[in-house]
Structure formats: structure tokens, C-alpha cells
Amino acid sequence: MEIKKSACPYDCPDCCGLVVTVDKGKALKVEGDTEHPFTRGTLCPKMAHYERTVHSAKRLTTPLKRVGKKGEGKFQPISWDEAISEIAARWQEIIARDGAEAILPYSYAGTMGTIQYSAGHALFYALGASSLDRTICAPAKGYGYRALMGATLPTAPQEAQHSDLIILWSISMLATDIHFKHDVDIARKNGAKVICIDTYETKTAQYADEFIRVKPGTDGALALGLLHIIARDKLADEDFIAAFVQGWQELQAEVLPRYTPETVAEITGVGVNIIEAFAHELANAKAPFIRLGSGQSRYGNGAMTSRLITCLPAVLGTYARKGGGMLTSSSGSHAFDKDIIRRPDMEKAGVRHINMIKLGEVLTDKKLQPQVKALYVYSSNPACTAPDQNKVMAGLMREDLFTVVHERFMTDTARFADIVLPATTSLEHEDIYYSYGQYVIQRGRQIIPPVGESKSNWQVTQALAKAMGLTDDFFCQGEIDLVNHIMASTKTCWPLPVDLSKLKAGEPVELPLPQNYKLDFKTPSGKIEILNPKITPALPDYFPPHYASDGEEFILINSPDPRILDSSFNEREELTRSGIMVLQVNPADAARLNLRDGDKVMAENTYGSAEFSLKLSDRVAPGTAVSEGVWWQEYTACGNTNRLLPARTTDKAAGSTFYDARINLHSLS
Ligand SMILES: Nc1nc2c(c(=O)[nH]1)N[C@H]1C(S)=C(S)[C@@H](COP(=O)(O)OP(=O)(O)OC[C@H]3O[C@@H](n4cnc5c(=O)[nH]c(N)nc54)[C@H](O)[C@@H]3O)O[C@H]1N2
Ligand SMILES: Nc1nc2c(c(=O)[nH]1)N[C@H]1C(S)=C(S)[C@@H](COP(=O)(O)OP(=O)(O)OC[C@H]3O[C@@H](n4cnc5c(=O)[nH]c(N)nc54)[C@H](O)[C@@H]3O)O[C@H]1N2
Ligand SMILES: [Mo]
């Protein structure tokens, strides 16, 4: 029996340290690494039994070729050689007839490993395929933060231990960032207050000392109301502003007068007294710490909302105080030179870009020139997770679309493939990980042999590159070579020396932070840019989300479920067994519509419909309906919440707007 360290590969801000017990090529047990500086020995219920995913009886073990109708789920095993030659032959044919842009790669963060995440980029660039804009998560949040802060490092989570007021702003901490609770608990023991801002009373809201409920998509107005009061009552940190902030005067003159507490209460549904008290609490705290989640950014106004919230720590001068600051999402992403694997230089000039959110529209658009004729999906499950699901499914049904899916499980997307290729899990390949919610990086070694005939994303890229006649030396490198290049790049990418020997040995390594990193504003002016002349509008201002012009009755709130992660972990029946397609509404709304707890209901809007089991709950405000989780379609009656969610994009960065839709409800019981 051997004990090996690894890192959690999933798309989560925590990026846990794992300790894996291995025997005879099998992972027997997975535990938290007590030496990990952020995750400190605990795991979520999903990863606490990662071995059940790795050795699941549902793992795909050989390449498969479709023998039934599209989507019917009938396949026959074929060899890797047959699979690769067939894919190459079909692609060559499509390139000759329609041009290389008729091929579309589609991938996301099924694994966050630096190598495997981006393993296919160079292959598709070299072929001249359509390029994919990977916008499905929260690019609008990054845009809003960068508008003021540029490439400034976000505040480390452990800093919150020294805060006296922690704001959990649109973050489902007890589902999506559970290890941050450790830091919040330490602050709390020292007397800190915790405020949660969300659209319904989540478990995180119940954990907090105070819960502020906002109307979905209106947090930008709330931030403006707080800034209005801070200006009116002269609560800003003027010394900090004079030294480090540009545009506060202009914001006060041109924008804030319109956002009186009364106006803001009207827009946000938060009472005037609460807004007043919250503004004073923020301003009077010694060191407020904001942990900003992604929820608020998944609306038509999402980039602007994130930009407005980012103004608050700036005018309060919290970055100058121990315990103060703001943590968004880009912490560890500066650690490596990711272009070593991404190779943007290999992309052909002028090649067509396709926004992944628009997959349904793109696959069903007959006028598109050239039409997409080949789809290659890896590390993602768009039939389940992409918006506009009716169109995505119609696209995947096309007989003239040649679809290849590289997967660990027979997902909703794999079911529609012409060829399915079996993928390794993180314990079966080499990689290196950084986190988007803390500053620890870690190498993940291959610690068990591949299950069945599965291959890693990089290995499949190499096989396809060879079959397509690509001879660039880049494709000849082994996974370990790539990991070595990436590790060495910390020397130029990170401002302080990183312990490479520890990193090479597979130990979690905390990136050392420069002493003044919180005040090192990496913007063109060197200041925090509330006024940013490079973007339009130069000053932030509020405008309503998309749903404001929709006609249906309820605002649909769609939130993460602690049992799964996007559609990952749906293979684990012990996690997905009970109560999944549930819709929570306020009892008053249910009474008005004559609906009872447990009723089967149909939710509908102009984009589609989905069936839920109704749950009445006071935790949900009247006029809103809450569904948690992104479930495999086999567990649903007629598709999941993405049947109801349009592919509208955010104001900037063309990001997803998963939380910005309305629905009507009627009973099926
Ligand atoms: N267990 C679990 N963990 C996950 C995931 C999962 O599905 N399950 N998903 C992973 C992924 S891909 C990501 S991107 C992260 C995301 O993790 P988070 O940053 O936590 O973001 P969200 O999941 O978007 O939503 C967070 C909270 O925002 C709330 N919210 C929605 N709209 C608004 C609004 O207008 N205002 C406010 N104030 N709050 C709002 C939601 O109700 C939710 O409670 O989590 C990752 N971790
Ligand atoms: N309705 C609704 N939809 C949402 C969201 C929401 O809140 N509501 N959240 C959105 C967000 S934030 C995100 S980030 C997206 C994520 O959406 P997706 O990118 O589709 O992510 P997952 O559903 O986790 O699917 C990842 C797949 O990759 C596979 N995989 C894992 N490791 C590997 C590997 O090494 N190689 C290969 N080839 N495959 C691998 C897994 O088996 C899994 O099926 O979903 C979005 N969709
Ligand atoms: Mo995400």
C-alpha cells in the first residue's frame, strides 16, 4: 500500500490537497491533506469519495462507435487506432469540402489542470478550426474587477482572519468555497461580524450573522446606494483615495446623486434602514473584507455590477488595512505561463471565433458559413450545462454533424456522439494545478494506471495531431516535459521565488505574496480606476438585467448544489439519489396559484420548459423561484434548467447569464 499526494482537479476555487491510498494500481481511499495551507485536511462530500468516481462501474473504458440512431445510446467498442483513423479521415474530408472552420472544438474546465485543460488548443489552432471563446463561467466578473484593478492580485483568503466585518457577497460559501469558512470562523471567534448578500436564504445566509436579500441582478444599484451614503456622510477614506484612487470626485458629481437610499430600495428590494445601517457598518469597520462570488455577474448587467461592487473597498481604503480587502477569482492564475500549453501563436490570423454560450444557435444555424460539420468535445458536457438546451439538442441530433466526445462517463453529450473516446481522471495523468480562490499551487502526478484503455487529453491531442499530419515538435513533448516547462515558468511569472523542489515533489506550495501586494495597483495609472477612460462608459453606472424586459411571472434563480459540481459527479448515485429537480417558491405565491408542496409543476418561458417537484419555502422571496444544481437529463423528465435559460450574454466580455431569466408555472398534479 502506498500513500501519494495529489490535488483536486475540479472547477472549484478551493483546489484541495489530497492524500490518496493506492494499492495494486487502485485508489482505495482519498483524504484531505492536513499540510495544505488553505484546505487544511478537509474535503467536500464529493471528493471524500473520489475513488468512487475514479473506479466507478460507469467509467468508459474503450473507444466507442455509434451503431444506433443519434442519441439512442447504442455503441460498439472499437480500437484506438480505428477511432483515431476514422476521426482523421472525417476531418480531412470536411476540411477539403467545407474548410477547416467547419470543425469546432468545445471544451471547458472538466479538469482545471493547466496541461489537460488546454491540451487541445494548439491542435485546433494548427488545423485552422473555428476558435472557441470560453465564456461560460464568469468572464464578466473578471472584466468588472479589472476595469478598476487591472492585474492587481486579489486579497488572499487567509487575510480575512484579521477582518472585523466579512461580506459574503453572492457566494454560496457552504457549497462552492467551503474551506474559506475556516478563515471566516477564526475572524468570527475574534468578534467579526459576517454579512451574506444573496437572492434567497441559502445555507451560507443562515450561517451568517446577517442576511441581506437583494432582488436578482440589482447588486450594482445596492453598491451605488452604499457609495451615495458614504459620500453624503463623508465616510470615505480620503487619504487613501488621494494616494491610490482616481475618479471618486467624478462619481460623486455625475452618478451618485441619482442613487438615494429611497431609489435604491425601490430597485433592490432592500429596505432604506438596512441600506443606511449597512453603509455605516462598512465605513466604521476597521477592516472590511469582501469575498465576491460569481452569482451577481451572471446577468445582462454582470460586468457593470462587479465593477460597481469593486468601487467599495477602493473608497473605504480597505486594502491599506490588515484584514481588509477583496477576493474575487484570479488569485493563482498568474503563477504560470499558460501559453506554454495554450500556444495562441499557433492560431491562424482572422480565424472565426465562436462563443461557447451560443453553441445551440451555431449548430442549428443553416446559414452559417461554413456550417459546423464536426464538433469535438472534451472536459465539458454542453448538452447538460450550456444554455438554450432545446437548440443544443437539436444541433446534436443533426445527422450531418460528426461529433466526437472525449469523456470519463456516458454523459448527455457523449450519448449524441458518433465516436466516444475514454478519458483518464486526474489520478491517471500528469498535471499541475493553480486555484482561482487561494494562492496554493500543486503538481498532480499519475499515481495509478489508466482505467481501461482511457487516455488523457494531451495523449489524444498527440494522436490526432499525428494522424492529421501535424509535424510541429510541440506535439512530440511528453506530459512530464510540459509540466516541467510550466513549473519553470514560475521563475518569470511570479514576483517572488517559488519553492520548486517542493513543487516537483508534489507537495502543495503556497505562492509567496510580496509584502505590499495589496497596494501594488497594476493599472495604467498605478491607481484604482473608478474612472477608467479606456472603457465605455468611463464611469460605472447601474442599468437593469435582461429579465426586466421579459414578461413571465417568476424570476428563476439557479444556484449550485453542494452534491454535484456543474454536471460533474452526476455519476455518483449516492449523491444524486434524492430530490434533484426541485423548484422552491414562496408559500404565498403557491397559495395564489393554488399549488401545493410536492406538486409536479411545469416551468415555461419563450425558450423552453422543464418539469420540477415543487417545494414551498420561506427562504425564497415572493416573485422568485429557486432551482439548485445542473442535473443529467436521465434524472429529469424533459431536460434540466438549461431548457429555460437563453444564451443572452453579459454587457462586457460576452459572458453567460444563467441567472437572468423569468418563468411561468403551472401544476401537472
Ligand atoms: N458544490 C458545488 N461547488 C461548485 C459548483 C457547483 O455547481 N457545485 N460550481 C463551481 C463553479 S463552475 C463555479 S463558477 C463556482 C461558483 O461559485 P460562486 O462564486 O459561489 O457563484 P455562483 O454559484 O454563481 O452563485 C453564488 C451565489 O450567488 C447567488 N446569486 C445569484 N444571483 C445573485 C444576485 O443577483 N445577487 C446576489 N447577491 N447573489 C446572487 C446565488 O443564489 C448563489 O447562492 O463554484 C464552483 N463550485
Ligand atoms: N443551468 C445552469 N447551467 C450552468 C451553470 C449554472 O449555474 N446553471 N453553471 C455554469 C458554469 S459556472 C460552468 S463553469 C459550466 C461548466 O460546464 P461544463 O464545462 O460542462 O462542466 P461539467 O458539467 O463539470 O462537465 C465536465 C465534464 O468533463 C469531464 N472530464 C473531467 N475530467 C476530464 C478530463 O481530464 N478529460 C476529459 N476529456 N473529460 C474530463 C467530466 O466527466 C464531465 O462530464 O456550467 C455552466 N452551466
Ligand atoms: Mo463556473
Coordinates of C-alpha atoms in Angstrom, one line a residue, residues 40 157-158 160-163 166 168 173-174 178-194 207-209:
R40 CA -6.1 22.1 5.8
P157 CA -8.5 34.4 1.8
Q158 CA -6.4 34.0 5.0
A160 CA -10.0 37.6 6.3
Q161 CA -8.9 36.0 9.6
H162 CA -7.9 39.6 10.7
S163 CA -11.1 41.3 9.5
I166 CA -16.7 39.9 6.3
L168 CA -20.0 37.0 1.6
M173 CA -19.6 29.5 0.5
L174 CA -21.0 26.3 2.1
I178 CA -16.2 25.5 1.9
H179 CA -12.6 25.9 3.1
F180 CA -12.9 29.7 3.3
K181 CA -15.3 29.1 6.3
H182 CA -12.2 28.1 8.3
D183 CA -10.8 31.7 7.9
V184 CA -14.2 33.3 8.5
D185 CA -14.7 31.2 11.7
I186 CA -11.3 32.4 13.0
A187 CA -12.3 36.1 12.4
R188 CA -15.7 35.4 14.0
K189 CA -14.1 34.0 17.2
N190 CA -12.3 37.3 17.4
G191 CA -15.6 39.1 17.2
A192 CA -16.0 39.7 13.5
K193 CA -19.5 40.1 12.0
V194 CA -20.4 38.1 8.9
Y207 CA -24.7 30.7 8.8
A208 CA -24.1 34.5 8.6
D209 CA -24.9 36.9 11.3

